Amino acid sequence: QAQLVESGGGVVQPGRSLTLSCAASGITFRNYGMHWVRQAPDKGLEWVALIWYDGSNKYYADSVKGRFTISRDNSKNTLYLQLNSLRAEDTAVYYCATHVAGTIKTWGQGTLVTVSS
Amino acid sequence: QSALTQPPSASGSPGQSVTISCTGTSSDVGAYNYVSWYQQHPGKAPKLMIYEVNKRPSEVPDRFSGSKSGNTASLTVSGLQAEDEADYYCSSSAGNPYVFGTGTKVTVL
């Protein structure tokens, strides 16, 4: 059974940086593309980024392109999201999730990022 | 990339059926059969309920079904139960490559 555990969230000032991690277990991590999806307080889901199973391709939502970087370490079964130049509107719960045949399949429990001075 | 359009709310009594629509464009919902539906209870992570328009993960009850016509996809929940009360989101693998719907709150009366 796939299990994804996000960490690294917290309170950060506008303009600063933060790195989120997602530890995977119960799956052969290197075989899966991985997503980051976020949800602002009392708002809907927003897709953020996707990385292929081998890290060879990366895709970003326009709202984060140039500020966020998705990466992975298959030797550590871990996915990352580097968040730079943070803004108040980046405040959200950030979920990692597996990519299977065009579908966002299994989700972690999320980690909250609050951007505030 | 604009969000897919869903009605803000839907409701039904226990045992009844409710159908939620998800309207996109010919560039997303209409172009691909990668339409998924997610259920989210308050304070919880989303859960995949339907994928590739009408396929259901093994653990999802067959009361949940999906369909698509043109640029609009639909999720139908038959035989409503109290635990079906939740937020539901559609998503499409569009060119960007993913977009979610605006979300629908389903209330079991």
mmCIF file of N, CA and C in Angstrom, chain B residues 22-99:
data_model
loop_
_atom_site.group_PDB
_atom_site.id
_atom_site.type_symbol
_atom_site.label_atom_id
_atom_site.label_comp_id
_atom_site.label_asym_id
_atom_site.label_seq_id
_atom_site.Cartn_x
_atom_site.Cartn_y
_atom_site.Cartn_z
ATOM 1 N N CYS B 22 -18.977 18.694 -14.911
ATOM 2 C CA CYS B 22 -17.633 19.260 -14.963
ATOM 3 C C CYS B 22 -17.409 19.710 -16.400
ATOM 4 N N THR B 23 -17.455 21.019 -16.626
ATOM 5 C CA THR B 23 -17.402 21.542 -17.983
ATOM 6 C C THR B 23 -16.056 22.182 -18.266
ATOM 7 N N GLY B 24 -15.443 21.722 -19.348
ATOM 8 C CA GLY B 24 -14.170 22.265 -19.784
ATOM 9 C C GLY B 24 -14.270 22.763 -21.208
ATOM 10 N N THR B 25 -13.223 22.515 -21.960
ATOM 11 C CA THR B 25 -13.163 22.957 -23.341
ATOM 12 C C THR B 25 -12.678 21.817 -24.232
ATOM 13 N N SER B 26 -12.617 22.088 -25.507
ATOM 14 C CA SER B 26 -12.123 21.095 -26.456
ATOM 15 C C SER B 26 -10.621 20.860 -26.317
ATOM 16 N N SER B 27 -9.961 21.676 -25.473
ATOM 17 C CA SER B 27 -8.522 21.520 -25.253
ATOM 18 C C SER B 27 -8.209 20.674 -24.018
ATOM 19 N N ASP B 28 -9.202 20.431 -23.182
ATOM 20 C CA ASP B 28 -8.943 19.617 -21.997
ATOM 21 C C ASP B 28 -9.936 18.464 -21.896
ATOM 22 N N VAL B 29 -11.100 18.678 -21.283
ATOM 23 C CA VAL B 29 -12.061 17.581 -21.104
ATOM 24 C C VAL B 29 -12.433 16.950 -22.441
ATOM 25 N N GLY B 30 -12.678 17.792 -23.428
ATOM 26 C CA GLY B 30 -13.110 17.280 -24.725
ATOM 27 C C GLY B 30 -12.031 16.580 -25.526
ATOM 28 N N ALA B 31 -10.779 16.858 -25.181
ATOM 29 C CA ALA B 31 -9.671 16.345 -25.990
ATOM 30 C C ALA B 31 -9.111 15.034 -25.476
ATOM 31 N N TYR B 32 -9.274 14.771 -24.184
ATOM 32 C CA TYR B 32 -8.615 13.619 -23.574
ATOM 33 C C TYR B 32 -9.610 12.781 -22.777
ATOM 34 N N ASN B 33 -9.321 11.531 -22.635
ATOM 35 C CA ASN B 33 -10.120 10.667 -21.759
ATOM 36 C C ASN B 33 -9.484 10.523 -20.381
ATOM 37 N N TYR B 34 -8.567 11.454 -20.060
ATOM 38 C CA TYR B 34 -7.964 11.452 -18.726
ATOM 39 C C TYR B 34 -8.729 12.402 -17.812
ATOM 40 N N VAL B 35 -9.984 12.065 -17.546
ATOM 41 C CA VAL B 35 -10.813 12.817 -16.604
ATOM 42 C C VAL B 35 -10.942 11.991 -15.331
ATOM 43 N N SER B 36 -10.641 12.624 -14.199
ATOM 44 C CA SER B 36 -10.704 11.950 -12.910
ATOM 45 C C SER B 36 -11.628 12.710 -11.969
ATOM 46 N N TRP B 37 -12.084 12.012 -10.948
ATOM 47 C CA TRP B 37 -12.924 12.615 -9.899
ATOM 48 C C TRP B 37 -12.332 12.256 -8.537
ATOM 49 N N TYR B 38 -12.369 13.249 -7.631
ATOM 50 C CA TYR B 38 -11.814 13.078 -6.295
ATOM 51 C C TYR B 38 -12.858 13.473 -5.254
ATOM 52 N N GLN B 39 -12.863 12.728 -4.159
ATOM 53 C CA GLN B 39 -13.705 13.016 -3.008
ATOM 54 C C GLN B 39 -12.814 13.548 -1.895
ATOM 55 N N GLN B 40 -13.265 14.609 -1.227
ATOM 56 C CA GLN B 40 -12.498 15.159 -0.119
ATOM 57 C C GLN B 40 -13.408 15.472 1.054
ATOM 58 N N HIS B 41 -13.172 14.804 2.168
ATOM 59 C CA HIS B 41 -13.868 15.125 3.404
ATOM 60 C C HIS B 41 -13.114 16.229 4.128
ATOM 61 N N PRO B 42 -13.798 17.001 4.974
ATOM 62 C CA PRO B 42 -13.155 18.137 5.658
ATOM 63 C C PRO B 42 -11.894 17.723 6.409
ATOM 64 N N GLY B 43 -10.809 18.460 6.168
ATOM 65 C CA GLY B 43 -9.549 18.218 6.857
ATOM 66 C C GLY B 43 -8.784 17.003 6.380
ATOM 67 N N LYS B 44 -9.269 16.360 5.319
ATOM 68 C CA LYS B 44 -8.629 15.150 4.804
ATOM 69 C C LYS B 44 -8.052 15.380 3.415
ATOM 70 N N ALA B 45 -7.171 14.463 2.997
ATOM 71 C CA ALA B 45 -6.629 14.519 1.652
ATOM 72 C C ALA B 45 -7.665 14.024 0.646
ATOM 73 N N PRO B 46 -7.583 14.495 -0.588
ATOM 74 C CA PRO B 46 -8.482 13.973 -1.631
ATOM 75 C C PRO B 46 -8.253 12.486 -1.854
ATOM 76 N N LYS B 47 -9.311 11.820 -2.339
ATOM 77 C CA LYS B 47 -9.273 10.393 -2.641
ATOM 78 C C LYS B 47 -9.774 10.188 -4.059
ATOM 79 N N LEU B 48 -9.036 9.412 -4.846
ATOM 80 C CA LEU B 48 -9.439 9.122 -6.221
ATOM 81 C C LEU B 48 -10.672 8.238 -6.231
ATOM 82 N N MET B 49 -11.711 8.671 -6.964
ATOM 83 C CA MET B 49 -12.960 7.909 -7.048
ATOM 84 C C MET B 49 -13.195 7.356 -8.448
ATOM 85 N N ILE B 50 -12.837 8.127 -9.467
ATOM 86 C CA ILE B 50 -13.021 7.733 -10.866
ATOM 87 C C ILE B 50 -11.796 8.204 -11.650
ATOM 88 N N TYR B 51 -11.319 7.375 -12.569
ATOM 89 C CA TYR B 51 -10.226 7.785 -13.452
ATOM 90 C C TYR B 51 -10.539 7.374 -14.888
ATOM 91 N N GLU B 52 -9.870 8.013 -15.831
ATOM 92 C CA GLU B 52 -10.103 7.757 -17.266
ATOM 93 C C GLU B 52 -11.603 7.748 -17.573
ATOM 94 N N VAL B 53 -12.262 8.786 -17.136
ATOM 95 C CA VAL B 53 -13.689 9.083 -17.376
ATOM 96 C C VAL B 53 -14.633 8.193 -16.574
ATOM 97 N N ASN B 54 -14.441 6.862 -16.659
ATOM 98 C CA ASN B 54 -15.466 5.972 -16.093
ATOM 99 C C ASN B 54 -14.919 4.733 -15.401
ATOM 100 N N LYS B 55 -13.624 4.725 -15.096
ATOM 101 C CA LYS B 55 -13.034 3.569 -14.418
ATOM 102 C C LYS B 55 -12.989 3.837 -12.917
ATOM 103 N N ARG B 56 -13.184 2.785 -12.167
ATOM 104 C CA ARG B 56 -13.298 2.909 -10.711
ATOM 105 C C ARG B 56 -12.230 2.081 -10.041
ATOM 106 N N PRO B 57 -11.429 2.693 -9.146
ATOM 107 C CA PRO B 57 -10.486 1.875 -8.352
ATOM 108 C C PRO B 57 -11.244 0.782 -7.606
ATOM 109 N N SER B 58 -10.580 -0.317 -7.328
ATOM 110 C CA SER B 58 -11.249 -1.484 -6.766
ATOM 111 C C SER B 58 -11.908 -1.203 -5.417
ATOM 112 N N GLU B 59 -11.351 -0.255 -4.677
ATOM 113 C CA GLU B 59 -11.881 -0.004 -3.334
ATOM 114 C C GLU B 59 -13.067 0.964 -3.325
ATOM 115 N N VAL B 60 -13.397 1.532 -4.467
ATOM 116 C CA VAL B 60 -14.502 2.496 -4.551
ATOM 117 C C VAL B 60 -15.814 1.765 -4.861
ATOM 118 N N PRO B 61 -16.869 2.040 -4.102
ATOM 119 C CA PRO B 61 -18.162 1.351 -4.328
ATOM 120 C C PRO B 61 -18.705 1.612 -5.732
ATOM 121 N N ASP B 62 -19.438 0.641 -6.267
ATOM 122 C CA ASP B 62 -19.963 0.797 -7.622
ATOM 123 C C ASP B 62 -21.133 1.772 -7.679
ATOM 124 N N ARG B 63 -21.451 2.391 -6.555
ATOM 125 C CA ARG B 63 -22.456 3.462 -6.543
ATOM 126 C C ARG B 63 -21.920 4.715 -7.259
ATOM 127 N N PHE B 64 -20.602 4.772 -7.419
ATOM 128 C CA PHE B 64 -19.964 5.907 -8.084
ATOM 129 C C PHE B 64 -19.693 5.539 -9.542
ATOM 130 N N SER B 65 -20.123 6.426 -10.453
ATOM 131 C CA SER B 65 -19.889 6.177 -11.870
ATOM 132 C C SER B 65 -19.588 7.486 -12.580
ATOM 133 N N GLY B 66 -18.858 7.389 -13.695
ATOM 134 C CA GLY B 66 -18.486 8.568 -14.450
ATOM 135 C C GLY B 66 -18.821 8.425 -15.917
ATOM 136 N N SER B 67 -18.973 9.567 -16.589
ATOM 137 C CA SER B 67 -19.255 9.585 -18.014
ATOM 138 C C SER B 67 -18.755 10.899 -18.603
ATOM 139 N N LYS B 68 -18.804 10.978 -19.919
ATOM 140 C CA LYS B 68 -18.379 12.204 -20.604
ATOM 141 C C LYS B 68 -19.121 12.353 -21.911
ATOM 142 N N SER B 69 -19.487 13.599 -22.218
ATOM 143 C CA SER B 69 -20.087 13.909 -23.503
ATOM 144 C C SER B 69 -19.531 15.250 -23.960
ATOM 145 N N GLY B 70 -18.801 15.220 -25.053
ATOM 146 C CA GLY B 70 -18.198 16.449 -25.545
ATOM 147 C C GLY B 70 -17.239 17.044 -24.531
ATOM 148 N N ASN B 71 -17.468 18.295 -24.172
ATOM 149 C CA ASN B 71 -16.580 19.004 -23.238
ATOM 150 C C ASN B 71 -17.031 18.916 -21.780
ATOM 151 N N THR B 72 -18.035 18.078 -21.498
ATOM 152 C CA THR B 72 -18.573 17.968 -20.143
ATOM 153 C C THR B 72 -18.498 16.531 -19.635
ATOM 154 N N ALA B 73 -17.882 16.391 -18.469
ATOM 155 C CA ALA B 73 -17.845 15.110 -17.782
ATOM 156 C C ALA B 73 -18.823 15.146 -16.618
ATOM 157 N N SER B 74 -19.240 13.972 -16.169
ATOM 158 C CA SER B 74 -20.208 13.891 -15.071
ATOM 159 C C SER B 74 -19.843 12.772 -14.102
ATOM 160 N N LEU B 75 -20.134 13.007 -12.845
ATOM 161 C CA LEU B 75 -20.018 11.999 -11.794
ATOM 162 C C LEU B 75 -21.407 11.776 -11.221
ATOM 163 N N THR B 76 -21.819 10.527 -11.156
ATOM 164 C CA THR B 76 -23.117 10.185 -10.559
ATOM 165 C C THR B 76 -22.890 9.323 -9.323
ATOM 166 N N VAL B 77 -23.523 9.708 -8.240
ATOM 167 C CA VAL B 77 -23.508 8.919 -7.018
ATOM 168 C C VAL B 77 -24.916 8.390 -6.815
ATOM 169 N N SER B 78 -25.054 7.092 -6.910
ATOM 170 C CA SER B 78 -26.359 6.451 -6.746
ATOM 171 C C SER B 78 -26.503 5.928 -5.323
ATOM 172 N N GLY B 79 -27.736 5.805 -4.872
ATOM 173 C CA GLY B 79 -27.951 5.276 -3.531
ATOM 174 C C GLY B 79 -27.180 6.053 -2.477
ATOM 175 N N LEU B 80 -27.383 7.361 -2.461
ATOM 176 C CA LEU B 80 -26.634 8.246 -1.563
ATOM 177 C C LEU B 80 -26.621 7.727 -0.131
ATOM 178 N N GLN B 81 -25.424 7.826 0.471
ATOM 179 C CA GLN B 81 -25.271 7.472 1.873
ATOM 180 C C GLN B 81 -24.666 8.667 2.617
ATOM 181 N N ALA B 82 -24.833 8.670 3.915
ATOM 182 C CA ALA B 82 -24.373 9.794 4.729
ATOM 183 C C ALA B 82 -22.885 10.065 4.516
ATOM 184 N N GLU B 83 -22.113 9.005 4.351
ATOM 185 C CA GLU B 83 -20.658 9.189 4.204
ATOM 186 C C GLU B 83 -20.250 9.759 2.849
ATOM 187 N N ASP B 84 -21.223 9.893 1.937
ATOM 188 C CA ASP B 84 -20.921 10.502 0.637
ATOM 189 C C ASP B 84 -20.893 12.021 0.716
ATOM 190 N N GLU B 85 -21.326 12.565 1.844
ATOM 191 C CA GLU B 85 -21.304 14.023 2.012
ATOM 192 C C GLU B 85 -19.854 14.488 2.067
ATOM 193 N N ALA B 86 -19.471 15.293 1.086
ATOM 194 C CA ALA B 86 -18.071 15.689 0.926
ATOM 195 C C ALA B 86 -17.967 16.676 -0.223
ATOM 196 N N ASP B 87 -16.756 17.174 -0.450
ATOM 197 C CA ASP B 87 -16.464 17.974 -1.636
ATOM 198 C C ASP B 87 -15.952 17.042 -2.730
ATOM 199 N N TYR B 88 -16.347 17.341 -3.958
ATOM 200 C CA TYR B 88 -15.920 16.535 -5.102
ATOM 201 C C TYR B 88 -15.271 17.443 -6.148
ATOM 202 N N TYR B 89 -14.136 16.985 -6.665
ATOM 203 C CA TYR B 89 -13.407 17.733 -7.680
ATOM 204 C C TYR B 89 -13.156 16.864 -8.894
ATOM 205 N N CYS B 90 -13.330 17.441 -10.084
ATOM 206 C CA CYS B 90 -12.906 16.761 -11.295
ATOM 207 C C CYS B 90 -11.520 17.268 -11.673
ATOM 208 N N SER B 91 -10.848 16.533 -12.530
ATOM 209 C CA SER B 91 -9.591 17.011 -13.073
ATOM 210 C C SER B 91 -9.416 16.462 -14.478
ATOM 211 N N SER B 92 -8.643 17.166 -15.257
ATOM 212 C CA SER B 92 -8.366 16.748 -16.632
ATOM 213 C C SER B 92 -6.891 16.925 -16.911
ATOM 214 N N SER B 93 -6.346 15.943 -17.596
ATOM 215 C CA SER B 93 -4.963 16.057 -18.043
ATOM 216 C C SER B 93 -4.981 16.895 -19.310
ATOM 217 N N ALA B 94 -4.826 18.192 -19.106
ATOM 218 C CA ALA B 94 -4.886 19.125 -20.230
ATOM 219 C C ALA B 94 -3.476 19.384 -20.751
ATOM 220 N N GLY B 95 -3.308 20.418 -21.528
ATOM 221 C CA GLY B 95 -2.004 20.641 -22.119
ATOM 222 C C GLY B 95 -0.957 21.143 -21.169
ATOM 223 N N ASN B 96 -1.350 21.523 -19.911
ATOM 224 C CA ASN B 96 -0.412 22.257 -19.042
ATOM 225 C C ASN B 96 0.343 21.491 -17.972
ATOM 226 N N PRO B 97 0.188 20.285 -17.572
ATOM 227 C CA PRO B 97 -0.757 19.327 -18.148
ATOM 228 C C PRO B 97 -1.964 18.976 -17.281
ATOM 229 N N TYR B 98 -2.169 19.635 -16.127
ATOM 230 C CA TYR B 98 -3.331 19.241 -15.336
ATOM 231 C C TYR B 98 -4.145 20.457 -14.909
ATOM 232 N N VAL B 99 -5.451 20.280 -14.817
ATOM 233 C CA VAL B 99 -6.324 21.328 -14.316
ATOM 234 C C VAL B 99 -7.432 20.679 -13.502
#
